[in-house]
PDB file of C-alpha atoms in Angstrom:
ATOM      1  CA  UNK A   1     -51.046  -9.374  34.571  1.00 59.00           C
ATOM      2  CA  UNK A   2     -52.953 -10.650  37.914  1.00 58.00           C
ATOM      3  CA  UNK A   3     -51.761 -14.271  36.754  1.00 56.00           C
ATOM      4  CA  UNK A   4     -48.225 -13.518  36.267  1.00 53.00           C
ATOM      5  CA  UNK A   5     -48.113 -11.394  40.316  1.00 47.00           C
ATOM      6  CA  UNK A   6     -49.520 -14.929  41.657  1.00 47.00           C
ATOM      7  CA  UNK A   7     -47.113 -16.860  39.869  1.00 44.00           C
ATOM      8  CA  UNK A   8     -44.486 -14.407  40.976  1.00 42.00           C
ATOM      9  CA  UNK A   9     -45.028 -14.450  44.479  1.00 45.00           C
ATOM     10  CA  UNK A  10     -46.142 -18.487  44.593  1.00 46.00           C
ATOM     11  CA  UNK A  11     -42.001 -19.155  43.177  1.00 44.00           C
ATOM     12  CA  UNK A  12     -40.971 -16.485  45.944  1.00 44.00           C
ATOM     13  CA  UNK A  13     -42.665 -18.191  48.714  1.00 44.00           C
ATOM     14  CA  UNK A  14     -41.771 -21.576  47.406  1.00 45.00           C
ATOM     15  CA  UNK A  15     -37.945 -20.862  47.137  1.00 48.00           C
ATOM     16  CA  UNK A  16     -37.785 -19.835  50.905  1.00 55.00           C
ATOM     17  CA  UNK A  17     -39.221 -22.631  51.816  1.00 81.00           C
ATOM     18  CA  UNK A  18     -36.918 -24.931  54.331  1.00 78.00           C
ATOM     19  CA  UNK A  19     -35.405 -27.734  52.424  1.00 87.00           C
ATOM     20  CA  UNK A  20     -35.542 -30.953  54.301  1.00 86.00           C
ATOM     21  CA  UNK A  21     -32.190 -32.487  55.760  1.00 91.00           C
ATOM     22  CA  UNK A  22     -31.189 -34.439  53.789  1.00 92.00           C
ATOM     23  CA  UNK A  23     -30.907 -32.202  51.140  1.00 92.00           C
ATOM     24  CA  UNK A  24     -28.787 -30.294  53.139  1.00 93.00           C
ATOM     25  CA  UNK A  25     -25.424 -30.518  52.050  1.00 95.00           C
ATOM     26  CA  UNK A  26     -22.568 -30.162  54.061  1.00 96.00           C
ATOM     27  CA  UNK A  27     -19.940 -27.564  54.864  1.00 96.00           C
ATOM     28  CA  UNK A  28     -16.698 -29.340  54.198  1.00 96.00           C
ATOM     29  CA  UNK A  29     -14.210 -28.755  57.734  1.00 96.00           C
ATOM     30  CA  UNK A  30     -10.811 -30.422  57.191  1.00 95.00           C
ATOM     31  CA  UNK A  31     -10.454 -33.673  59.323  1.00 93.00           C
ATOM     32  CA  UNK A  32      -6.988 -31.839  60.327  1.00 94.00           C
ATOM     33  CA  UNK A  33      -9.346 -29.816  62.981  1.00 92.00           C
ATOM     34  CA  UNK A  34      -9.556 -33.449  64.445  1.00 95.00           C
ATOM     35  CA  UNK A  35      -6.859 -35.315  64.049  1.00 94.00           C
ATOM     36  CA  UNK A  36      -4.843 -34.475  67.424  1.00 95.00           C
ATOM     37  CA  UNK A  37      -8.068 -35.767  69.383  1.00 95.00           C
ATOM     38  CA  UNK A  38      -7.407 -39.409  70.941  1.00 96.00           C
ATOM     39  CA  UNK A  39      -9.687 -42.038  69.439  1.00 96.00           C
ATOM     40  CA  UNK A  40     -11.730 -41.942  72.865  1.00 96.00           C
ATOM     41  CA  UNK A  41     -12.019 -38.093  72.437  1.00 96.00           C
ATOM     42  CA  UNK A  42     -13.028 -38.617  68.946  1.00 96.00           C
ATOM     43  CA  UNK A  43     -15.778 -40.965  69.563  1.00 96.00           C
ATOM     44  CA  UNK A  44     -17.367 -38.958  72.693  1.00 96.00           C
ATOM     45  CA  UNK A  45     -17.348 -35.965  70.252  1.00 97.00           C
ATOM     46  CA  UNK A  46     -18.531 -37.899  67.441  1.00 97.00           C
ATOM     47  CA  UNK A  47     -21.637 -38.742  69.439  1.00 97.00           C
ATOM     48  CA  UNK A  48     -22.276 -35.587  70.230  1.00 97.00           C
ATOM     49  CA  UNK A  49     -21.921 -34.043  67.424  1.00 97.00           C
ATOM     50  CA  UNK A  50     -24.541 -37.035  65.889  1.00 97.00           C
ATOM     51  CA  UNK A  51     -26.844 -36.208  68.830  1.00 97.00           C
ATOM     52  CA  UNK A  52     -26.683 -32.586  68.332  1.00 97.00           C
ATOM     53  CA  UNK A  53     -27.321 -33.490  63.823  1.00 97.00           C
ATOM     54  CA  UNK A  54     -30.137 -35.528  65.034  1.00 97.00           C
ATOM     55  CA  UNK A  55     -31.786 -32.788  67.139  1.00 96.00           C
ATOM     56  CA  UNK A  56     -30.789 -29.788  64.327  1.00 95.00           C
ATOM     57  CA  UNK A  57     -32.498 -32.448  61.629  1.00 94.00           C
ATOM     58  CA  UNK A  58     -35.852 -33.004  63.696  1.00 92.00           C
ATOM     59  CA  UNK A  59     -35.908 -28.412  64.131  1.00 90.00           C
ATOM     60  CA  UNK A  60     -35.266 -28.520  60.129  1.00 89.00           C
ATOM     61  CA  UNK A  61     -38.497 -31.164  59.135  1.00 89.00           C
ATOM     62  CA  UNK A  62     -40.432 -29.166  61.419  1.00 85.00           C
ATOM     63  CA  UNK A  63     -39.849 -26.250  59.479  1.00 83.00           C
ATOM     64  CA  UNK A  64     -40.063 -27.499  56.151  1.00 82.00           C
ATOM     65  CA  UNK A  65     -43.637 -29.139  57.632  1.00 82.00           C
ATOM     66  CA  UNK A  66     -44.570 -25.970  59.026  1.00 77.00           C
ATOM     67  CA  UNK A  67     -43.392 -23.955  55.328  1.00 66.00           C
ATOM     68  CA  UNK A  68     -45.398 -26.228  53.223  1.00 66.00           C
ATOM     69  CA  UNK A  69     -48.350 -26.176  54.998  1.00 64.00           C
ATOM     70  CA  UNK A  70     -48.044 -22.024  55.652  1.00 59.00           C
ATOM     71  CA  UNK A  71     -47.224 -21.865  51.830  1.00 58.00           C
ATOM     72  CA  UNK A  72     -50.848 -24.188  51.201  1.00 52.00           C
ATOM     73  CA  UNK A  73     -52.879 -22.052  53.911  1.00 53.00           C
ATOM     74  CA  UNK A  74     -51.720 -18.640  53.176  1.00 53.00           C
ATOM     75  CA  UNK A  75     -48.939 -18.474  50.791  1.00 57.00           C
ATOM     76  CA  UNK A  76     -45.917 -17.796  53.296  1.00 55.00           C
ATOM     77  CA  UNK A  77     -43.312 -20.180  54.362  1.00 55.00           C
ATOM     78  CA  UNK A  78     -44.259 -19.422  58.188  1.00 54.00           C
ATOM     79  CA  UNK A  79     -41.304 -22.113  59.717  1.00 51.00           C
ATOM     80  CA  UNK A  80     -39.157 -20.687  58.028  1.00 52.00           C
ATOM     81  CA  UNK A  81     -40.641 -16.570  59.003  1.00 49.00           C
ATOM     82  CA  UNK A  82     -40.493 -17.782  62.307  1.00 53.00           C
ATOM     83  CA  UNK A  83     -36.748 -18.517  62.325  1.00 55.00           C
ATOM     84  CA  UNK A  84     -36.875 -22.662  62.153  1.00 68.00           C
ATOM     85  CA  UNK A  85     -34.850 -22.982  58.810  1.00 80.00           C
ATOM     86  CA  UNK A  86     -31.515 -24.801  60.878  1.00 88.00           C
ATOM     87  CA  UNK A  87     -30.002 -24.921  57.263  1.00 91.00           C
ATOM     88  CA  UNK A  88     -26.416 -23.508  58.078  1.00 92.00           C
ATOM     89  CA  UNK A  89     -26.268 -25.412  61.394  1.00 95.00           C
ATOM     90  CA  UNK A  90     -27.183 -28.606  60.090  1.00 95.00           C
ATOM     91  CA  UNK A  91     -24.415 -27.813  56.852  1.00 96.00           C
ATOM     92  CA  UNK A  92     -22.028 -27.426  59.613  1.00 97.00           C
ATOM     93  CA  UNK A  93     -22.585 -30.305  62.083  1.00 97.00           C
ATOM     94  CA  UNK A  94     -22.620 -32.572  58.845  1.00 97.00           C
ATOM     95  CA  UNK A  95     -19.089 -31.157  58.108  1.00 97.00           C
ATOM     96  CA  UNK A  96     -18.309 -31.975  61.719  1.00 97.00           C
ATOM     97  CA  UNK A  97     -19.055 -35.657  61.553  1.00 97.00           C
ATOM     98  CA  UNK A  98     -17.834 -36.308  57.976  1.00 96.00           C
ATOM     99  CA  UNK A  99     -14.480 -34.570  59.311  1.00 97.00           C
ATOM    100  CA  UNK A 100     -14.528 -36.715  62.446  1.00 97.00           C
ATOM    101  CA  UNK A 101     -14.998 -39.952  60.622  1.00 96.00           C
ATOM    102  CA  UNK A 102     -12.304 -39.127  58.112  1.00 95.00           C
ATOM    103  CA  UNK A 103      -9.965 -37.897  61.024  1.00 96.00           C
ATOM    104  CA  UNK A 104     -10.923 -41.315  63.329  1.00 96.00           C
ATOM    105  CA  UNK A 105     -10.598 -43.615  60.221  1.00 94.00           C
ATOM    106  CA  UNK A 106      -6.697 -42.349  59.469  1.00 94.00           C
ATOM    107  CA  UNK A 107      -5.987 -43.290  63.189  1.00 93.00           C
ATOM    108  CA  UNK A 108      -7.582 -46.413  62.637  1.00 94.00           C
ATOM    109  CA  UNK A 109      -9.958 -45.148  65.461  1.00 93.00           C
ATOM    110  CA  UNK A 110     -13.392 -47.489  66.131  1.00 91.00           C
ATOM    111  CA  UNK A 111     -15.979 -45.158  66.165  1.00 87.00           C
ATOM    112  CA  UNK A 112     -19.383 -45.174  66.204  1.00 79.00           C
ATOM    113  CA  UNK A 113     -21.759 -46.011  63.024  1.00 70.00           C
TER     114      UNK A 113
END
């Protein structure tokens, strides 16, 4: 009975865990939010949007570093107990640029890679 408590609670904490980025998957946000933006609009707020993905990704793999070592110490996903997991944010901002890069390449818009 012990055995099957531990194994309980070790799937608990491990399924709370912070996944890492680029598992993340995005929130899809119609490129129609976008598409009345000027190519030179859309590229400023393309890279900030990228900037802002960047910063939400390096929060996120601090997290799932701090959840897998917390789950290894002491059995508790402690980035993500500590409110690091960026997972909805990071969904969003990837729907953001996918929905700017749609919305820049019907304009025929340069943008940023």
């Amino acid at each position: 009975m012990k055995k099957i408590i531990i194994a309980f609670a070790t799937a608990a904490a491990l399924a709370s865990c912070a996944k890492r980025p680029d598992a993340i998957v995005q929130v899809d946000i119609p490129m129609a939010a976008y598409t009345n933006l000027s190519c030179e609009a859309l590229a400023t707020e393309l890279k900030k949007e990228k900037a802002k993905l960047d910063d939400l990704s390096k929060q996120q793999i601090s997290a799932a570093n701090g959840d897998a070592f917390g789950v290894f110490l002491v059995g508790v996903p402690i980035g993500s107990v500590a409110g690091g997991d960026k997972e909805g944010e990071i969904a969003a901002s990837k729907g953001k640029v996918s929905a700017m890069q749609s919305a820049g390449m019907s304009k025929g818009c340069k943008l940023p890679g």
